Every structure is written in structure tokens, then in C-alpha cells.
Amino acid sequence: MRGIRQKLYNSQLFGDSGVVPCAVTPLPLRNINSVKDIEDQKCDIILIGNFAADNNAGFGTTLSTSLLLTIREWSLECKENLVILFQGESKIWGYEVENDNANPNLPNGNDTLNIFDGPFGQLTEFDQGGSFQANFSQLASTGAEVLSVDNFGRPTIVLDNETNDIIMSDVGIICNTAGLVTNSPNISNSNDILACNIFALGCQIADNSFIKDEKITICQGQSYQLPDGRNVMTTGLYTSDLLTINGCDSIINTTLEVEGQINEYRNYQGCQNDGYTETIGTTEYNETNTSGEERLLTTAGCDSVVVVDFVYESPSYYETDTSFCSEDEFYLFGKLVSGDTTISDVVVNAKGCDSTITYYVERIDFPDLEVETTVEIINNETYTFRNNIPSDLNVEWYPISGLSCADCPNPALTNIENISEYTLTVSDDGGCQIQYLINIEYTCDIYYPNIISLQDKDRGFQVLSSCRLNNFELSIYDRWGAPVFRSINQDEIWFGNRKNKAVEQGVYLYILKYIDPSNQTIVETGDITVVR
């Protein structure tokens, strides 16, 4: 156990200014024949290492039974007389161990004696090391507080109820040879934290900070006698310092609660004929007996008044007329509604009771309309729609750019932005509507000559169009494919020259590329005859 010894002697861990203010002074336990021999050494804690009999690790011990009985008798003298022991030595305390442990070992959920969350840190689990790994197959008949269990829920570290001693099933839990505790004065792993937390609990017990707590409840006007003989009548925390016949300190903290008359309100809100019944005291409350007051006794024997108020709500009924447009089939209470019908269903209302709802449904059919959905116009020319829409219907166009009106059936369309789609929404006063997608196709008339004269200095080859052409590109080549002229300006004119000199008369090829108002890429080719 060199590892845990080094940690116990590290004054930064165990010492007046250490993590735990518990200075450790080791003394050998020798020549023990009676409890008085132990008391004469003025020990607070006795640590019994494992003295396993040959080939019987954990099941037998080489220590004499008389010595172990004397140590146990000393432990029983006072709560603060603490023994820490392991394996086979635990038999005298009424425990049996078995060489069968399933790592990892886990906490047992004790918040007060939590060695997994102590002054030296937290850990969620630890492993036993070595070839012998054990659990307690039997606990003492007087009971024990289980501090850790193996992965199958079997106890591995306990606090004995009768002696208040810490007992471990395997000495390997705090060893640095067969176990996983490090051989150094420092804390480096989970087993180091666990071992130090165990000895911190030992210091706490030996220092008599392991105090008995009790909680007492009395009724208003009564008194309670504390263990030290005082009579108290008010709520509070009382401490009694006692001295046993053995000369041991005993501290009892009593939490006293004075319970006045308790008033409880028992409410219920349900529905008529739901069958809810509750018996309070000897009285049954239901739909025919909805309110009253019962006087009962609490577990502490104090008066308790229960005021009863039950409410049973009545069912409700609702009827309504509704209509829908022919294009808007819908589901009502899980049924598809597509025509005139009457549908009823039972739902839960706001008070949680049945509510019968009935809908009288009428279908409204929208009239057939004659609407132009595809229109082809010449760019920059005005076009007036020829739709047949009755005047009692409402009309809305979107977008409105380029239209002479936004709410008339037949606006005039003047191309401004080359908008290719308009949405026409027609609705009636009842809220029914129908939408049409209007597709607009714009065309451009393009003109260019097929012959030019080198003598005419005012007219040449130019692309003439009723609209502006995007991404305009004009290229002219001679009959051998050599470039003669190129322009990306729609207004530029070719007068039959190349590099400021007149070309020879003859036939030339042109290639014209552009994007038309419908956003289509157009490529046109042809020839030009140049004469003198």
C-alpha cells in the first residue's frame, strides 16, 4: 500500500492546511490483548491490511480471531472509533466475499456518504485490479450502507451499520501493486481520487462529524422532549450533545417541525355522466354530491380540513352554414368535401367535454371564362386583350408594369420591360377566385439590305429593328473566310471598307447574333453583295 501511504503522508492532501484538515500520524498496532491496550495507544483509526491465508485470498486470514474480536470490540465502544479492513478479515464483522467482480464499480446513490464525489474530486466509476477481484456475497445481519457496487449491482464497499467501520471486498481497491492506485504522493487517476475520498470519509467519522439526524413533527400546541431533556414547542434545528456510559461523544441534530391545521382544497372539473367519484374520509363525492368539508387527521395526528368542490360541465352543441369554392376541395372531420353536404362530429370543447358540431356545406361553382392565355405581339406595338369576363367579377393583374390598368379585364399592353408572364386573378364577392397565367411572346421585325454600293456614302449595311437587341454582335467575312468587319453596336453601319479602304466588289458573308425580347439567343447568317 505504498501509494496510499504516500498520499496520506502528503501534508498538502491530509494535514492542517491540506485538502482535508486531518493530519496522519502512523503507529504500529502491537501487543494488543484488550480494548484498553488499543485505547492506551490513543488511535483514532485502525487500518488492517489484508493478511490472506495461503491459497485462500479473501476467504481466510492469518490474523488471530482474538485480535480481530478485540479490534471490533474497540470499534463498538464509540461511533468515532473507526476500523478500515478488507477481504478475509471482514468475516469477524459478519461478511463473506467471493472472487467474482464485474468492472466497472459504480456508486450506489448515497449522497451523504458519497465517496465518488468527495473533497479530492469526482469520478463516475473505478476498476478493481489484480487477479483477485471480489464482491460481498453476504452482508452482516445487522446491515450495512452500501457505498459502491460492481457492474452487476453486487456490493464492493460498505459502511457497517453496527460498528460504523469501512469495509472493502478487495484490498486491491487501494493497492498500487495488485490495484490501480499510483505509487506516488500525488493524485493521478480515478482510483487515486477514490482511495483518498475513502480515507477522507474515515477522518470525518473519526472526528465525530458523523452525526445522527432526526426529523420530528408535532401538532401546534404540543411539545417535544429532546434527547438532552429539553422541551421545545417551536419549529427549528436543535443540537443535543450527549456522553455515553463509555465516555463517547454523541451528537443528535433534531429538526422539529410544528404542523398547524392543514387545509387542503380538493377540486375536480369533469363532464356530466363521466362517472368520476372520490371518497374523502367516509363521504363519497360525485355528480350528485359535489361539495363539502371533511375534517381528517394527518400522519402526525394533527387536524386536516379538506374542502371539496367538484364541477361537472354539460356538453355543448354548435351548428353553422359554410360555403366553399369549387376549386377548393377540403377535408372536414376526416371526410373529403367536394359538394353540397351536411357533416357532424363530436369533439372536445374548451372545458374538456363533448361538443357536437354540425356543418351545412354549400359548394359555389365558378363560371367558365374566355381568357387569352397566350399572346404574341410585335415589340413596341400596343396590344389590347380580348378577354370575355363579366363585369360583376373582380379583376386583378400582376405585375402592372406595361398595362394600361390593373383591375380591368382587357388592358392595353405596351412593352416596357419585356415581361413574359402576367397573372390574371378573377374573383367574385364571395371570395372564390381563379387564376390564369398569361404568356406573352414578343417578336422583333429585323431588316437589312442584301446589296450595297461603294459609291453611296450615305447608305451601307445596317441591322434595322423595331426593338433593341441585347448582346448584339455582327461579323462580316470575305469569300475566303477572312474577317472584314465586326461590331457590337446595333447602330453602327458598314460602308464596304476594311481598314479604311474600300473592299473589292463581290459577295460577302455576314453572321448576326443577338438575344431577342423573349430572351432567346438568335443566330442569323446571309450574304451581302458589294458593287461599285
Coordinates of C-alpha atoms in Angstrom, one line a residue, residues 14-500:
F14 CA -4.0 15.3 4.5
G15 CA -2.8 17.9 7.0
D16 CA -3.8 21.0 9.0
S17 CA -3.6 23.1 5.7
G18 CA -4.3 20.3 3.3
V19 CA -7.4 19.4 1.2
V20 CA -8.7 17.5 4.3
P21 CA -7.6 19.0 7.6
C22 CA -6.7 15.6 9.0
A23 CA -3.1 15.1 9.9
V24 CA -2.0 11.5 9.7
T25 CA 0.5 10.0 12.2
P26 CA 1.2 6.3 11.6
L27 CA 1.6 4.0 14.6
P28 CA 2.1 0.2 14.5
L29 CA -0.5 -1.8 16.4
R30 CA 1.5 -4.2 18.7
N31 CA 0.9 -6.2 21.8
I32 CA -2.9 -5.9 21.7
N33 CA -4.7 -8.2 24.2
S34 CA -7.5 -6.0 25.3
V35 CA -9.5 -2.9 24.3
K36 CA -7.5 -0.9 26.9
D37 CA -4.3 -1.8 25.1
I38 CA -5.7 0.0 22.0
E39 CA -7.1 2.9 23.9
D40 CA -3.7 3.4 25.5
Q41 CA -2.2 4.0 22.1
K42 CA -4.8 6.8 21.5
C43 CA -5.5 5.7 18.0
D44 CA -8.5 7.2 16.0
I45 CA -8.4 4.8 13.0
I46 CA -7.1 1.2 12.8
L47 CA -6.2 0.2 9.2
I48 CA -6.0 -3.6 8.9
G49 CA -4.2 -4.6 5.7
N50 CA -5.0 -7.9 4.1
F51 CA -3.4 -10.9 5.7
A52 CA -4.7 -13.6 3.4
A53 CA -4.1 -17.3 4.4
D54 CA -2.1 -19.3 1.8
N55 CA -4.1 -20.1 -1.3
N56 CA -7.2 -18.6 0.3
A57 CA -7.1 -14.9 -0.7
G58 CA -10.1 -13.1 0.7
F59 CA -11.6 -16.2 2.3
G60 CA -9.2 -16.6 5.3
T61 CA -6.8 -14.6 7.3
T62 CA -3.6 -15.3 9.2
L63 CA -4.6 -12.8 12.0
S64 CA -5.9 -14.4 15.1
T65 CA -9.6 -14.3 15.8
S66 CA -9.0 -12.9 19.3
L67 CA -7.1 -9.9 17.9
L68 CA -9.8 -9.2 15.4
L69 CA -12.5 -9.6 18.0
T70 CA -10.6 -7.1 20.3
I71 CA -10.4 -4.6 17.5
R72 CA -14.1 -5.0 16.7
E73 CA -15.0 -4.5 20.4
W74 CA -12.9 -1.3 20.4
S75 CA -14.8 -0.1 17.4
L76 CA -18.1 -0.7 19.1
E77 CA -17.1 1.4 22.1
C78 CA -17.7 4.7 20.2
K79 CA -19.0 5.8 16.8
E80 CA -15.8 7.7 16.2
N81 CA -13.6 4.6 16.7
L82 CA -13.1 3.6 13.1
V83 CA -11.7 0.5 11.5
I84 CA -10.9 0.1 7.8
L85 CA -10.5 -3.5 6.7
F86 CA -10.7 -5.8 3.7
Q87 CA -11.5 -9.3 2.4
G88 CA -11.0 -12.3 4.8
E89 CA -10.6 -10.0 7.9
S90 CA -14.3 -9.0 7.3
K91 CA -15.6 -12.4 8.4
I92 CA -15.4 -11.4 12.1
W93 CA -17.7 -8.5 11.2
G94 CA -20.2 -11.0 9.6
Y95 CA -19.3 -10.6 5.9
E96 CA -18.5 -13.2 3.2
V97 CA -16.6 -12.3 0.0
E98 CA -16.4 -14.1 -3.4
N99 CA -13.7 -13.9 -6.1
D100 CA -16.1 -12.6 -8.7
N101 CA -16.3 -8.9 -9.6
A102 CA -17.6 -7.3 -12.8
N103 CA -15.8 -4.0 -13.6
P104 CA -16.5 -1.1 -13.6
N105 CA -17.6 -0.5 -10.0
L106 CA -20.2 2.2 -9.6
P107 CA -21.7 4.5 -6.9
N108 CA -24.8 3.3 -5.0
G109 CA -26.6 6.6 -4.9
N110 CA -25.8 7.7 -1.3
D111 CA -25.5 11.5 -1.3
T112 CA -24.4 11.8 2.4
L113 CA -21.6 9.2 2.2
N114 CA -20.6 9.7 -1.5
I115 CA -17.0 8.5 -1.9
F116 CA -17.4 9.1 -5.6
D117 CA -17.9 12.9 -5.1
G118 CA -15.6 13.9 -2.2
P119 CA -13.0 16.6 -1.3
F120 CA -10.5 15.1 -3.7
G121 CA -12.7 15.2 -6.8
Q122 CA -15.4 13.3 -8.7
L123 CA -15.4 10.0 -10.6
T124 CA -18.2 8.1 -12.2
E125 CA -16.6 4.6 -11.8
F126 CA -13.5 2.7 -10.9
D127 CA -11.9 -0.7 -11.7
Q128 CA -10.6 -3.3 -9.4
G129 CA -7.1 -4.6 -10.4
G130 CA -5.2 -7.8 -9.9
S131 CA -6.1 -11.4 -10.3
F132 CA -8.3 -11.5 -7.2
Q133 CA -11.3 -9.2 -7.7
A134 CA -14.2 -9.6 -5.2
N135 CA -17.6 -8.6 -4.1
F136 CA -19.6 -9.3 -0.9
S137 CA -21.6 -12.4 -1.3
Q138 CA -23.1 -11.8 2.2
L139 CA -23.5 -8.7 4.3
A140 CA -23.6 -8.6 8.1
S141 CA -27.0 -9.5 9.6
T142 CA -27.1 -6.0 11.3
G143 CA -27.0 -4.4 7.9
A144 CA -24.7 -2.0 6.1
E145 CA -24.7 1.2 4.0
V146 CA -23.6 0.2 0.5
L147 CA -21.2 2.8 -0.9
S148 CA -20.3 1.1 -4.2
V149 CA -21.4 -1.9 -6.3
D150 CA -19.9 -3.8 -9.3
N151 CA -21.4 -3.7 -12.7
F152 CA -23.9 -6.4 -11.7
G153 CA -25.1 -4.4 -8.6
R154 CA -23.2 -6.5 -6.0
P155 CA -21.7 -4.6 -3.1
T156 CA -18.0 -3.9 -3.0
I157 CA -17.5 -1.1 -0.4
V158 CA -19.8 -0.7 2.6
L159 CA -20.2 1.2 5.9
D160 CA -21.1 -1.3 8.6
N161 CA -24.2 -0.3 10.5
E162 CA -23.2 -1.8 13.9
T163 CA -19.6 -0.7 14.1
N164 CA -19.6 2.3 11.7
D165 CA -16.5 0.8 10.0
I166 CA -15.5 1.0 6.4
I167 CA -15.1 -2.5 4.8
M168 CA -13.9 -3.3 1.3
S169 CA -14.3 -6.6 -0.5
D170 CA -10.9 -6.3 -2.2
V171 CA -7.7 -4.8 -0.9
G172 CA -6.8 -4.1 -4.5
I173 CA -9.1 -1.2 -4.4
I174 CA -6.5 0.9 -2.6
C175 CA -3.3 -1.0 -3.6
N176 CA -0.6 0.1 -6.1
T177 CA 0.6 -3.5 -6.8
A178 CA -2.5 -5.7 -7.4
G179 CA -4.6 -2.5 -7.7
L180 CA -4.6 0.7 -9.8
V181 CA -3.6 3.3 -7.2
T182 CA -0.4 5.1 -8.3
N183 CA 2.8 4.7 -6.3
S184 CA 3.3 8.4 -5.7
P185 CA 2.2 11.1 -3.2
N186 CA 0.0 12.7 -5.9
I187 CA -3.5 12.1 -7.3
S188 CA -3.2 11.0 -10.9
N189 CA -6.2 8.8 -11.7
S190 CA -9.7 7.8 -10.7
N191 CA -8.5 5.1 -8.2
D192 CA -6.3 7.7 -6.5
I193 CA -9.4 10.0 -6.1
L194 CA -11.5 7.1 -4.8
A195 CA -8.8 6.0 -2.3
C196 CA -8.3 9.5 -0.9
N197 CA -12.1 10.1 -0.7
I198 CA -12.4 6.9 1.3
F199 CA -9.8 8.0 3.9
A200 CA -11.4 11.5 3.9
L201 CA -14.6 9.8 5.0
G202 CA -12.6 7.9 7.6
C203 CA -11.3 11.2 9.0
Q204 CA -14.8 12.5 9.1
I205 CA -16.1 9.5 11.1
A206 CA -13.1 9.5 13.5
D207 CA -13.6 13.3 14.1
N208 CA -17.2 12.5 15.2
S209 CA -18.6 14.6 12.3
F210 CA -20.8 11.6 11.5
I211 CA -23.8 13.0 13.5
K212 CA -27.2 11.4 13.9
D213 CA -30.0 13.4 12.4
E214 CA -33.7 13.0 13.2
K215 CA -36.8 14.8 12.0
I216 CA -39.8 15.1 14.3
T217 CA -43.2 16.5 13.5
I218 CA -45.7 17.7 16.3
C219 CA -49.0 19.4 16.2
Q220 CA -49.5 23.1 17.1
G221 CA -49.7 23.4 20.9
Q222 CA -47.8 20.2 21.6
S223 CA -44.2 20.0 23.0
Y224 CA -41.3 17.6 22.2
Q225 CA -38.6 16.4 24.7
L226 CA -35.1 16.5 23.1
P227 CA -32.6 13.7 23.8
D228 CA -30.9 16.1 26.3
G229 CA -34.2 16.5 28.2
R230 CA -35.2 20.0 27.0
N231 CA -38.8 20.5 26.0
V232 CA -39.4 22.6 22.8
M233 CA -42.6 23.7 21.0
T234 CA -41.4 25.8 18.0
T235 CA -40.1 24.8 14.6
G236 CA -36.3 24.8 14.4
L237 CA -33.0 22.8 14.5
Y238 CA -31.9 21.6 17.9
T239 CA -28.5 20.0 18.8
S240 CA -28.1 17.7 21.8
D241 CA -24.5 16.9 23.0
L242 CA -24.6 13.7 25.0
L243 CA -22.0 11.5 26.7
T244 CA -22.5 7.7 26.6
I245 CA -21.6 5.5 29.5
N246 CA -18.4 4.5 27.6
G247 CA -17.4 8.1 27.5
C248 CA -18.1 8.6 23.8
D249 CA -19.5 11.8 22.4
S250 CA -22.9 11.6 20.8
I251 CA -24.4 14.5 18.8
I252 CA -28.0 14.4 17.8
N253 CA -29.5 17.0 15.5
T254 CA -33.2 17.3 15.8
T255 CA -35.2 19.1 13.1
L256 CA -38.5 19.9 14.7
E257 CA -41.5 20.9 12.6
V258 CA -44.6 22.2 14.2
E259 CA -47.6 21.4 12.0
G260 CA -50.6 23.7 12.2
Q261 CA -54.0 22.9 10.9
I262 CA -53.7 21.8 7.3
N263 CA -56.3 23.0 4.8
E264 CA -56.5 21.1 1.6
Y265 CA -58.7 22.0 -1.4
R266 CA -59.8 19.0 -3.5
N267 CA -61.0 20.3 -6.9
Y268 CA -62.3 18.3 -9.8
Q269 CA -63.6 19.6 -13.2
G270 CA -65.2 17.0 -15.4
C271 CA -68.2 16.3 -17.6
Q272 CA -71.7 15.2 -16.9
N273 CA -72.1 11.4 -16.8
D274 CA -68.3 10.8 -16.8
G275 CA -68.7 8.6 -13.7
Y276 CA -66.0 10.3 -11.6
T277 CA -66.3 9.5 -7.9
E278 CA -63.9 10.1 -4.9
T279 CA -64.3 9.1 -1.3
I280 CA -62.8 11.5 1.2
G281 CA -63.0 10.4 4.8
T282 CA -66.2 8.4 4.9
T283 CA -68.1 10.6 2.4
E284 CA -68.4 9.9 -1.3
Y285 CA -68.4 12.9 -3.6
N286 CA -69.8 12.6 -7.2
E287 CA -72.1 14.3 -9.7
T288 CA -74.9 14.3 -7.2
N289 CA -72.8 15.4 -4.2
T290 CA -70.3 18.0 -5.5
S291 CA -69.1 20.0 -2.5
G292 CA -68.5 19.7 1.3
E293 CA -65.9 19.9 4.0
E294 CA -64.2 16.9 5.7
R295 CA -62.1 17.0 8.9
L296 CA -59.3 14.4 8.9
L297 CA -56.1 13.6 10.8
T298 CA -52.5 13.9 9.3
T299 CA -49.9 11.2 9.8
A300 CA -48.6 13.3 12.7
G301 CA -52.2 13.2 14.3
C302 CA -52.9 16.9 13.5
D303 CA -56.2 18.3 12.2
S304 CA -56.6 18.5 8.4
V305 CA -59.6 20.2 6.8
V306 CA -60.4 19.1 3.2
V307 CA -62.6 21.4 1.2
V308 CA -64.3 19.7 -1.7
D309 CA -65.5 21.5 -4.9
F310 CA -66.4 19.3 -7.9
V311 CA -67.7 20.7 -11.1
Y312 CA -69.4 18.6 -13.9
E313 CA -69.7 20.6 -17.1
S314 CA -72.5 20.0 -19.6
P315 CA -71.9 19.0 -23.3
S316 CA -72.3 21.7 -26.0
Y317 CA -73.7 21.9 -29.5
Y318 CA -72.8 24.1 -32.4
E319 CA -74.3 24.5 -35.9
T320 CA -73.1 26.7 -38.8
D321 CA -73.5 27.3 -42.5
T322 CA -70.4 27.4 -44.6
S323 CA -69.6 27.5 -48.3
F324 CA -66.5 26.8 -50.4
C325 CA -65.4 27.4 -53.9
S326 CA -65.5 24.5 -56.5
E327 CA -61.7 24.6 -56.9
D328 CA -61.1 24.2 -53.1
E329 CA -61.9 20.6 -52.1
F330 CA -61.0 20.1 -48.4
Y331 CA -61.3 17.6 -45.6
L332 CA -63.7 18.2 -42.7
F333 CA -63.6 15.7 -39.8
G334 CA -61.5 13.4 -42.0
K335 CA -64.1 13.4 -44.8
L336 CA -63.4 14.8 -48.3
V337 CA -65.8 17.6 -49.1
S338 CA -66.4 18.2 -52.8
G339 CA -70.1 19.2 -53.0
D340 CA -73.2 20.2 -51.0
T341 CA -73.4 18.1 -47.8
T342 CA -74.1 18.1 -44.0
I343 CA -71.3 16.8 -41.7
S344 CA -71.5 16.3 -38.0
D345 CA -68.8 15.2 -35.5
V346 CA -68.2 15.1 -31.7
V347 CA -65.1 16.9 -30.5
V348 CA -63.8 18.0 -27.1
N349 CA -64.7 21.6 -26.2
A350 CA -62.6 24.1 -24.2
K351 CA -63.9 22.6 -20.9
G352 CA -62.9 19.1 -21.9
C353 CA -66.5 17.8 -22.6
D354 CA -68.2 16.6 -25.7
S355 CA -69.2 19.2 -28.2
T356 CA -71.3 18.2 -31.3
I357 CA -70.5 20.4 -34.3
T358 CA -72.7 20.3 -37.4
Y359 CA -71.7 22.0 -40.7
Y360 CA -74.1 22.7 -43.6
V361 CA -71.8 23.0 -46.5
E362 CA -72.7 24.6 -49.9
R363 CA -70.4 24.4 -53.0
I364 CA -70.1 27.5 -55.1
D365 CA -69.1 26.9 -58.8
F366 CA -67.1 29.5 -60.6
P367 CA -68.3 30.4 -64.1
D368 CA -66.3 29.3 -67.2
L369 CA -64.4 32.3 -68.7
E370 CA -62.8 33.0 -72.1
V371 CA -59.3 34.3 -71.3
E372 CA -56.4 34.7 -73.7
T373 CA -53.6 32.7 -72.0
T374 CA -51.0 33.1 -74.9
V375 CA -50.5 36.4 -76.7
E376 CA -47.9 37.1 -79.4
I377 CA -47.2 40.8 -80.2
I378 CA -44.7 42.7 -82.2
N379 CA -42.3 44.6 -80.0
N380 CA -43.1 48.2 -79.3
E381 CA -46.6 47.9 -80.7
T382 CA -49.6 48.2 -78.3
Y383 CA -51.8 45.2 -77.9
T384 CA -55.3 45.2 -76.3
F385 CA -56.5 42.0 -74.7
R386 CA -59.8 40.4 -75.9
N387 CA -61.0 38.5 -72.7
N388 CA -64.7 37.8 -72.1
I389 CA -65.1 38.4 -68.3
P390 CA -68.5 39.5 -66.8
S391 CA -68.5 42.9 -65.2
D392 CA -69.7 41.6 -61.8
L393 CA -66.4 39.8 -61.3
N394 CA -63.3 41.4 -59.8
V395 CA -60.1 41.5 -61.9
E396 CA -56.5 41.9 -60.7
W397 CA -53.4 41.8 -62.9
Y398 CA -49.8 41.2 -61.7
P399 CA -47.4 42.8 -62.3
I400 CA -49.0 46.0 -63.5
S401 CA -46.0 47.3 -65.4
G402 CA -46.7 47.9 -69.1
L403 CA -50.5 47.6 -68.6
S404 CA -53.0 50.4 -69.0
C405 CA -55.0 49.3 -66.0
A406 CA -54.6 46.7 -63.2
D407 CA -58.3 46.0 -62.5
C408 CA -59.9 45.9 -65.9
P409 CA -60.5 42.7 -67.9
N410 CA -58.9 44.0 -71.2
P411 CA -56.0 46.4 -70.5
A412 CA -53.8 47.7 -73.3
L413 CA -50.3 46.2 -73.2
T414 CA -47.3 48.3 -74.2
N415 CA -44.0 46.6 -74.0
I416 CA -41.7 48.4 -71.5
E417 CA -39.7 45.7 -69.8
N418 CA -40.3 42.6 -72.0
I419 CA -42.3 40.9 -69.2
S420 CA -43.1 37.4 -70.4
E421 CA -45.7 36.4 -67.9
Y422 CA -48.7 38.1 -66.2
T423 CA -51.0 36.6 -63.6
L424 CA -54.7 37.4 -64.0
T425 CA -56.8 36.8 -60.9
V426 CA -60.6 36.8 -61.2
S427 CA -62.7 36.7 -58.1
D428 CA -66.3 37.1 -57.0
D429 CA -67.7 38.9 -54.0
G430 CA -67.9 35.6 -52.0
G431 CA -64.2 35.2 -52.1
C432 CA -63.9 32.5 -54.7
Q433 CA -61.3 33.1 -57.3
I434 CA -59.5 31.6 -60.3
Q435 CA -56.0 32.4 -61.7
Y436 CA -54.7 32.4 -65.2
L437 CA -51.1 32.5 -66.3
I438 CA -50.8 34.8 -69.3
N439 CA -47.8 34.1 -71.6
I440 CA -46.5 37.0 -73.7
E441 CA -44.4 36.3 -76.7
Y442 CA -42.6 39.3 -78.2
T443 CA -41.3 39.4 -81.8
C444 CA -39.0 41.9 -83.4
D445 CA -39.1 42.7 -87.2
I446 CA -35.5 42.9 -88.4
Y447 CA -34.4 44.4 -91.7
Y448 CA -31.1 44.7 -93.5
P449 CA -30.1 45.2 -97.2
N450 CA -28.7 42.4 -99.3
I451 CA -26.7 44.8 -101.7
I452 CA -24.7 47.9 -101.1
S453 CA -22.8 50.3 -103.4
L454 CA -19.4 51.6 -102.7
Q455 CA -20.4 54.8 -104.4
D456 CA -23.2 55.5 -101.9
K457 CA -21.5 57.1 -98.9
D458 CA -24.8 57.7 -97.1
R459 CA -26.2 54.1 -97.1
G460 CA -24.4 50.9 -96.2
F461 CA -25.2 47.6 -94.4
Q462 CA -27.1 48.2 -91.1
V463 CA -29.4 46.0 -89.0
L464 CA -32.7 47.8 -88.6
S465 CA -35.1 46.5 -85.8
S466 CA -38.3 47.7 -84.1
C467 CA -36.6 46.8 -80.7
R468 CA -33.3 46.9 -79.1
L469 CA -31.3 43.7 -79.4
N470 CA -29.3 42.5 -76.4
N471 CA -25.8 41.0 -76.8
F472 CA -25.7 42.3 -80.3
E473 CA -22.8 41.1 -82.5
L474 CA -22.4 41.5 -86.3
S475 CA -19.4 39.9 -88.2
I476 CA -18.7 40.1 -92.0
Y477 CA -16.3 37.8 -93.8
D478 CA -14.9 37.7 -97.4
R479 CA -15.3 34.6 -99.5
W480 CA -12.1 33.1 -98.1
G481 CA -13.4 33.5 -94.6
A482 CA -11.2 36.4 -93.6
P483 CA -12.9 38.9 -91.2
V484 CA -13.8 42.2 -92.8
F485 CA -15.9 43.9 -90.3
R486 CA -17.2 43.3 -86.7
S487 CA -19.4 45.5 -84.4
I488 CA -21.3 45.1 -81.2
N489 CA -23.2 48.4 -81.7
Q490 CA -26.6 47.9 -83.3
D491 CA -26.5 51.5 -84.7
E492 CA -23.1 51.1 -86.5
I493 CA -23.1 51.0 -90.4
W494 CA -20.7 49.1 -92.6
F495 CA -19.9 51.1 -95.8
G496 CA -17.9 48.3 -97.6
N497 CA -14.5 49.1 -96.3
R498 CA -11.8 47.2 -94.5
K499 CA -9.1 49.0 -92.6
N500 CA -10.3 52.4 -94.0

